[in-house]
Coordinates of C-alpha atoms in Angstrom, one line a residue:
Q1176 CA -85.5 99.5 3.6
N1177 CA -88.0 100.0 0.7
L1178 CA -91.1 97.7 0.6
F1179 CA -91.3 98.2 -3.0
N1180 CA -88.8 99.2 -5.3
F1181 CA -89.3 100.2 -8.7
Q1182 CA -86.0 99.4 -9.8
V1183 CA -86.8 95.6 -9.9
N1184 CA -88.5 94.8 -13.0
W1185 CA -90.7 92.1 -11.3
N1186 CA -92.1 95.0 -9.1
K1187 CA -92.9 97.1 -12.1
F1188 CA -94.9 94.0 -13.3
D1189 CA -96.7 93.6 -10.4
F1190 CA -97.9 97.3 -10.3
L1191 CA -99.1 96.9 -13.8
I1192 CA -101.0 94.0 -13.4
V1193 CA -102.6 95.5 -10.1
T1194 CA -103.3 98.9 -11.9
V1195 CA -105.0 97.0 -14.8
S1196 CA -107.0 94.7 -12.8
I1197 CA -108.1 97.6 -10.8
V1198 CA -109.2 99.4 -13.7
G1199 CA -110.9 96.7 -15.4
A1200 CA -112.5 96.2 -11.8
S1201 CA -114.0 99.9 -11.6
I1202 CA -114.8 100.4 -15.5
N1203 CA -117.6 98.6 -16.7
V1204 CA -116.9 98.1 -20.3
G1205 CA -118.4 95.0 -20.9
N1206 CA -116.4 92.6 -22.9
F1207 CA -113.5 94.6 -22.9
G1208 CA -113.5 94.8 -18.8
T1209 CA -113.7 91.1 -18.8
V1210 CA -110.6 90.4 -21.0
V1211 CA -108.6 93.4 -18.9
R1212 CA -109.4 91.1 -15.6
I1213 CA -108.2 88.0 -17.1
I1214 CA -104.8 89.5 -17.5
R1215 CA -104.7 89.1 -13.7
I1216 CA -103.6 85.3 -14.6
A1217 CA -100.2 86.5 -15.9
R1218 CA -99.0 86.8 -12.3
I1219 CA -98.4 83.4 -12.7
L1220 CA -95.4 84.3 -14.7
K1221 CA -93.7 85.5 -11.7
L1222 CA -93.0 81.8 -11.1
I1223 CA -90.2 81.9 -14.0
P1224 CA -87.5 83.2 -11.8
K1225 CA -88.0 80.1 -9.1
A1226 CA -87.6 77.8 -11.9
E1227 CA -84.0 77.9 -12.3
R1228 CA -83.9 75.7 -15.6
L1229 CA -86.9 77.4 -17.1
M1230 CA -85.4 80.8 -16.4
T1231 CA -82.6 79.2 -18.5
V1232 CA -84.7 78.8 -21.3
I1233 CA -86.4 82.1 -21.0
K1234 CA -82.7 83.9 -21.3
T1235 CA -82.3 81.2 -24.1
V1236 CA -85.1 82.6 -26.1
L1237 CA -84.3 86.3 -25.3
A1238 CA -80.5 86.3 -26.4
S1239 CA -81.7 84.4 -29.6
L1240 CA -83.6 87.0 -30.7
P1241 CA -81.4 88.8 -32.8
A1242 CA -80.1 85.9 -34.5
L1243 CA -83.9 84.5 -35.2
L1244 CA -84.6 88.1 -36.6
N1245 CA -81.8 87.6 -38.9
I1246 CA -83.2 84.3 -40.1
G1247 CA -86.4 85.4 -40.3
M1248 CA -85.4 88.5 -42.7
L1249 CA -83.7 85.7 -44.8
S1250 CA -86.7 83.4 -44.9
F1251 CA -89.0 86.2 -45.9
L1252 CA -86.7 87.2 -48.7
F1253 CA -87.3 83.4 -49.9
Y1254 CA -91.0 84.1 -49.6
V1255 CA -90.6 87.2 -51.8
I1256 CA -88.6 85.6 -54.4
Y1257 CA -91.0 82.4 -54.7
A1258 CA -93.9 84.7 -54.7
C1259 CA -92.5 86.6 -57.6
L1260 CA -92.0 83.8 -59.3
G1261 CA -95.6 82.3 -58.6
V1262 CA -97.2 85.1 -60.0
S1263 CA -94.9 85.3 -63.0
L1264 CA -95.5 81.5 -63.9
F1265 CA -98.9 80.7 -62.4
G1266 CA -100.7 84.1 -62.3
Q1267 CA -103.2 83.1 -65.2
V1268 CA -103.9 79.6 -64.0
V1269 CA -107.5 78.6 -64.0
H1270 CA -109.1 77.4 -60.6
G1271 CA -109.2 74.0 -59.5
T1272 CA -109.8 72.2 -56.7
S1273 CA -107.7 73.9 -54.2
L1274 CA -106.4 76.7 -56.2
N1275 CA -109.4 79.1 -55.8
K1276 CA -110.1 82.9 -54.9
Y1277 CA -108.6 82.6 -51.5
T1278 CA -105.3 80.7 -52.5
N1279 CA -104.0 81.4 -55.9
F1280 CA -101.0 83.6 -57.4
E1281 CA -102.9 86.2 -59.0
T1282 CA -101.5 88.9 -57.2
F1283 CA -98.4 89.1 -54.9
P1284 CA -100.2 89.6 -51.7
R1285 CA -102.1 86.5 -52.4
A1286 CA -99.4 84.6 -53.5
L1287 CA -97.2 85.5 -50.5
L1288 CA -100.4 84.5 -48.2
T1289 CA -100.7 80.9 -50.1
L1290 CA -97.0 80.2 -49.6
F1291 CA -97.1 81.3 -46.0
I1292 CA -100.2 79.3 -44.8
G1293 CA -99.2 76.5 -46.9
E1294 CA -102.3 74.5 -46.7
D1295 CA -103.0 71.9 -48.9
W1296 CA -99.8 72.4 -50.8
Q1297 CA -99.7 69.2 -52.7
L1298 CA -103.4 69.8 -54.2
I1299 CA -102.3 73.2 -55.5
M1300 CA -99.2 71.9 -56.8
Y1301 CA -101.7 69.4 -59.0
D1302 CA -104.1 72.2 -59.8
L1303 CA -101.2 74.2 -61.4
T1304 CA -100.3 71.1 -63.8
I1305 CA -103.7 71.7 -65.5
Q1306 CA -104.0 71.0 -69.7
P1307 CA -105.3 72.2 -72.6
G1308 CA -108.8 71.2 -72.8
N1309 CA -109.8 70.6 -69.2
I1310 CA -112.0 72.7 -67.3
G1311 CA -111.6 74.2 -64.0
S1312 CA -113.5 74.2 -61.0
N1313 CA -115.3 77.6 -62.4
G1314 CA -116.2 76.2 -65.6
Q1315 CA -113.6 78.0 -67.2
E1316 CA -112.1 76.2 -70.1
C1317 CA -108.2 75.9 -69.9
N1318 CA -106.8 77.2 -73.3
G1319 CA -103.2 77.9 -74.2
Q1320 CA -102.8 81.0 -72.3
N1321 CA -104.5 80.0 -68.8
C1322 CA -102.9 76.3 -68.4
G1323 CA -100.5 75.0 -65.8
Y1324 CA -97.3 73.3 -66.5
R1325 CA -96.6 69.5 -66.3
A1326 CA -92.9 69.7 -64.5
I1327 CA -92.5 73.2 -63.4
P1328 CA -95.1 73.4 -60.5
Q1329 CA -93.5 70.3 -58.4
I1330 CA -90.0 72.0 -59.0
F1331 CA -91.4 74.9 -57.4
Y1332 CA -93.3 73.8 -54.9
L1333 CA -90.7 71.1 -53.6
S1334 CA -87.8 73.5 -53.8
F1335 CA -89.6 75.8 -51.6
I1336 CA -90.5 73.1 -49.0
V1337 CA -87.2 72.0 -48.7
I1338 CA -85.5 75.3 -48.5
N1339 CA -88.2 76.6 -46.0
N1340 CA -89.1 73.9 -44.1
F1341 CA -86.1 72.1 -43.4
M1342 CA -83.4 74.6 -44.2
M1343 CA -84.7 77.5 -42.5
V1344 CA -86.2 75.3 -39.5
N1345 CA -82.6 73.8 -39.1
M1346 CA -81.0 77.4 -38.9
I1347 CA -83.6 78.3 -36.5
L1348 CA -82.8 75.2 -34.3
A1349 CA -79.1 75.7 -34.5
A1350 CA -79.5 79.4 -33.7
V1351 CA -81.5 78.6 -30.6
V1352 CA -79.3 75.7 -29.1
T1353 CA -76.3 77.3 -30.0
Q1354 CA -77.4 80.2 -27.6
F1355 CA -78.5 77.4 -25.0
E1356 CA -75.0 76.2 -24.8
L1357 CA -73.6 80.1 -24.5
T1358 CA -76.1 80.7 -21.9
N1359 CA -75.2 77.5 -19.8
E1360 CA -71.6 78.4 -19.8
T1361 CA -72.4 81.8 -18.5
T1362 CA -75.1 80.6 -15.8
E1363 CA -74.0 77.2 -14.9
G1364 CA -71.4 78.0 -12.5
L1365 CA -73.0 80.7 -10.5
S1366 CA -76.8 81.7 -11.2
D1367 CA -78.8 84.7 -9.0
L1368 CA -81.1 81.5 -7.3
T1369 CA -77.7 80.0 -5.8
V1370 CA -76.6 83.0 -4.5
A1371 CA -79.9 84.0 -3.2
K1372 CA -79.9 80.5 -1.4
Y1373 CA -76.2 81.1 -0.3
K1374 CA -76.9 84.5 1.4
A1375 CA -80.0 82.9 3.2
A1376 CA -77.8 80.0 4.8
W1377 CA -75.0 82.7 5.4
Y1378 CA -77.6 85.0 6.9
K1379 CA -78.6 82.3 9.6
L1380 CA -75.1 82.3 10.9
D1381 CA -74.4 86.1 10.5
P1382 CA -77.8 87.7 11.6
T1383 CA -75.7 91.1 11.9
A1384 CA -75.0 91.0 8.1
S1385 CA -70.8 91.5 9.0
S1386 CA -70.2 89.2 6.3
K1387 CA -68.0 86.8 8.6
I1388 CA -68.9 83.5 10.8
R1389 CA -66.9 82.0 13.6
K1390 CA -64.8 79.3 12.7
H1391 CA -66.9 76.9 14.7
N1392 CA -69.9 77.5 13.0
W1393 CA -68.2 76.1 9.7
H1394 CA -70.3 72.7 10.1
R1395 CA -73.6 74.1 10.2
L1396 CA -73.0 76.4 7.1
Y1397 CA -71.6 73.6 5.2
E1398 CA -74.4 71.2 5.7
D1399 CA -76.3 73.6 3.8
L1400 CA -73.8 74.3 1.5
S1401 CA -73.9 71.0 0.6
V1402 CA -77.6 70.8 -0.3
I1403 CA -77.1 74.1 -2.3
F1404 CA -74.1 73.2 -4.6
G1405 CA -74.4 69.2 -4.1
L1406 CA -71.1 68.9 -2.2
K1407 CA -70.1 65.7 -0.3
L1408 CA -70.2 65.7 3.3
E1409 CA -67.1 63.8 3.6
D1410 CA -64.9 66.5 1.7
E1411 CA -65.9 69.3 5.2
E1412 CA -62.5 69.2 6.2
R1413 CA -60.4 69.4 2.7
I1414 CA -62.8 72.3 1.6
S1415 CA -62.6 74.3 5.0
K1416 CA -59.0 73.9 4.7
K1417 CA -59.2 75.7 1.2
C1418 CA -61.0 78.8 2.9
D1419 CA -58.9 81.3 4.7
C1420 CA -59.8 81.4 8.4
G1421 CA -58.0 84.5 9.1
G1422 CA -58.7 85.7 13.2
G1423 CA -60.9 82.8 13.4
F1424 CA -63.5 84.1 11.2
Y1425 CA -64.7 83.0 7.5
K1426 CA -65.4 85.6 5.1
F1427 CA -68.4 85.3 2.9
T1428 CA -66.7 86.2 -0.6
D1429 CA -63.5 83.7 0.2
V1430 CA -66.0 81.2 1.2
L1431 CA -68.4 81.4 -1.8
F1432 CA -65.4 81.8 -4.0
V1433 CA -63.7 78.6 -3.0
V1434 CA -66.8 76.5 -2.9
C1435 CA -67.9 77.9 -6.6
F1436 CA -64.2 76.8 -7.8
E1437 CA -64.3 73.3 -5.8
K1438 CA -68.1 72.6 -7.3
F1439 CA -67.6 73.9 -10.8
G1440 CA -64.0 73.9 -11.5
V1441 CA -63.9 77.2 -13.3
S1442 CA -63.7 80.8 -12.3
L1443 CA -66.5 82.9 -10.9
G1444 CA -65.6 85.4 -13.8
G1445 CA -68.0 82.8 -15.9
S1446 CA -71.1 84.6 -14.8
K1447 CA -72.2 88.3 -14.3
K1448 CA -73.0 87.6 -10.5
G1449 CA -69.2 85.9 -10.5
R1450 CA -67.8 89.1 -12.0
E1451 CA -69.6 91.0 -9.6
I1452 CA -68.3 89.1 -6.5
E1453 CA -64.6 89.4 -7.8
R1454 CA -64.6 92.9 -8.4
L1455 CA -66.0 93.1 -4.9
I1456 CA -62.8 91.3 -3.5
E1457 CA -60.8 93.3 -5.7
R1458 CA -62.2 96.6 -4.1
N1459 CA -61.5 94.8 -0.6
K1460 CA -57.9 94.1 -1.6
L1461 CA -57.3 97.7 -2.6
K1462 CA -58.8 98.7 0.6
M1463 CA -56.4 96.5 2.7
D1464 CA -53.5 97.8 0.5
I1465 CA -54.4 101.3 1.4
E1466 CA -54.4 100.2 4.9
M1467 CA -50.7 98.9 5.0
K1468 CA -48.0 100.3 6.2
K1469 CA -45.7 102.6 4.4
N1470 CA -43.0 100.6 5.2
D1471 CA -44.8 97.3 3.8
K1472 CA -43.9 96.0 0.4
N1473 CA -47.0 96.7 -2.2
L1474 CA -46.3 93.8 -4.8
E1475 CA -48.5 93.3 -7.8
F1476 CA -49.6 89.3 -8.2
K1477 CA -50.4 87.8 -11.4
Q1478 CA -53.2 86.0 -12.0
L1479 CA -53.2 82.4 -11.5
T1480 CA -54.4 80.0 -13.9
E1481 CA -57.2 77.0 -13.0
W1482 CA -54.3 74.6 -13.0
E1483 CA -52.1 76.4 -10.6
L1484 CA -55.0 77.0 -8.4
M1485 CA -55.9 73.0 -8.2
S1486 CA -52.3 71.9 -7.6
L1487 CA -51.7 74.4 -4.5
T1488 CA -52.0 72.4 -1.2
P1489 CA -54.2 73.8 1.3
E1490 CA -51.4 75.2 3.2
E1491 CA -50.0 76.6 0.0
L1492 CA -53.4 78.4 -1.0
K1493 CA -53.6 79.7 2.6
E1494 CA -50.3 81.6 1.9
E1495 CA -51.7 82.8 -1.2
F1496 CA -54.5 84.4 0.4
K1497 CA -52.3 85.7 2.9
R1498 CA -50.0 87.3 0.0
R1499 CA -52.6 88.8 -2.0
G1500 CA -54.1 90.6 0.6
H1501 CA -57.3 89.0 1.6
V1502 CA -56.3 89.2 5.2
R1503 CA -54.2 91.5 7.3
V1504 CA -51.0 90.1 7.9
H1505 CA -47.7 91.9 9.7
D1506 CA -44.5 89.6 10.9
H1507 CA -46.6 86.5 9.4
K1508 CA -49.3 87.2 12.4
I1509 CA -52.9 87.7 11.4
E1510 CA -54.3 91.0 13.2
I1511 CA -58.2 90.8 14.4
D1512 CA -59.5 94.4 13.2
E1513 CA -61.7 96.2 15.0
Q1514 CA -64.8 94.7 13.4
E1515 CA -63.9 91.6 14.4
Q1516 CA -63.5 92.9 18.1
N1517 CA -66.9 94.4 17.8
Y1518 CA -68.5 91.1 16.7
Q1519 CA -67.2 89.1 19.6
Q1520 CA -68.5 91.7 22.0
V1521 CA -72.0 91.4 20.3
E1522 CA -71.6 87.7 20.5
Q1523 CA -70.8 87.6 23.9
Q1524 CA -73.9 89.9 24.9
Q1525 CA -76.0 87.6 22.9
Q1526 CA -74.9 84.8 24.7
Q1527 CA -75.2 86.2 28.2
Q1528 CA -79.0 87.4 27.4

């Protein structure tokens, strides 16, 4: 097993941080070297995958970037329009208290920067209302050509604030909240962290990684499942009846399928990890179909709806598993394959030791 796999993005992140730290420690380049060494603090970002809620927020932000880019382009278009209006209307107005050489509408870039910063916009708005006969802050007297307007600056700035600070901000929030709801829908049923905890609990009872555990180990497994998935301890027997126990063994994917459906009430197909597991089940089913005898009937089964699954009794659900090929059945008897027999031999040897 490789100790360092470059296919994992977090391993690439570690490699980058360590490389930059070594370069910063070995090369004395003054303040730049200090900045490079400070980058090591970025390793705290590795805590993000361990915090499931925080990981959901990060995924939401990343998934919202396309929508936020479109909203940002629309907002920039409004800035351009208002900057052009500002240059056309207020490009020659004399300077006042807040309307000065840094914040003004004399050029397009300066007008765009003035609108973007938005600092003291109320005072700038009143400076743009200077009337003939008044003197600006630079001592220049306002005549007919370099004077402001009485009502136009208020309409200009108030409409800009309403569109930009209220409508655009609400559009950004709507995009993020919508994506957050979609992210919850696709990750609530099954997340990578939940599957990792499930694997760890299973591995304690299946150290040989045979994807099967003995029936008498179900109670120990369910104690861990009740913590991972928040199941009730009194439901242990009911859930065990829904899990197929062919040949006296519980299988990894079958238990995960039933537990997730019991907990979240939705198919595993609602998440990326769930779709991978369901594809694995389909491949196993295909393998079992190939192993069936030629005189066996190879039937096609329709996809059951959630309501149909919930209405099945434990016995009917077990029969449905058998019919769909999740266990090998011939003449209504469950056969123990060679892998199960080998597992029994390994278990007996461990007990003797």
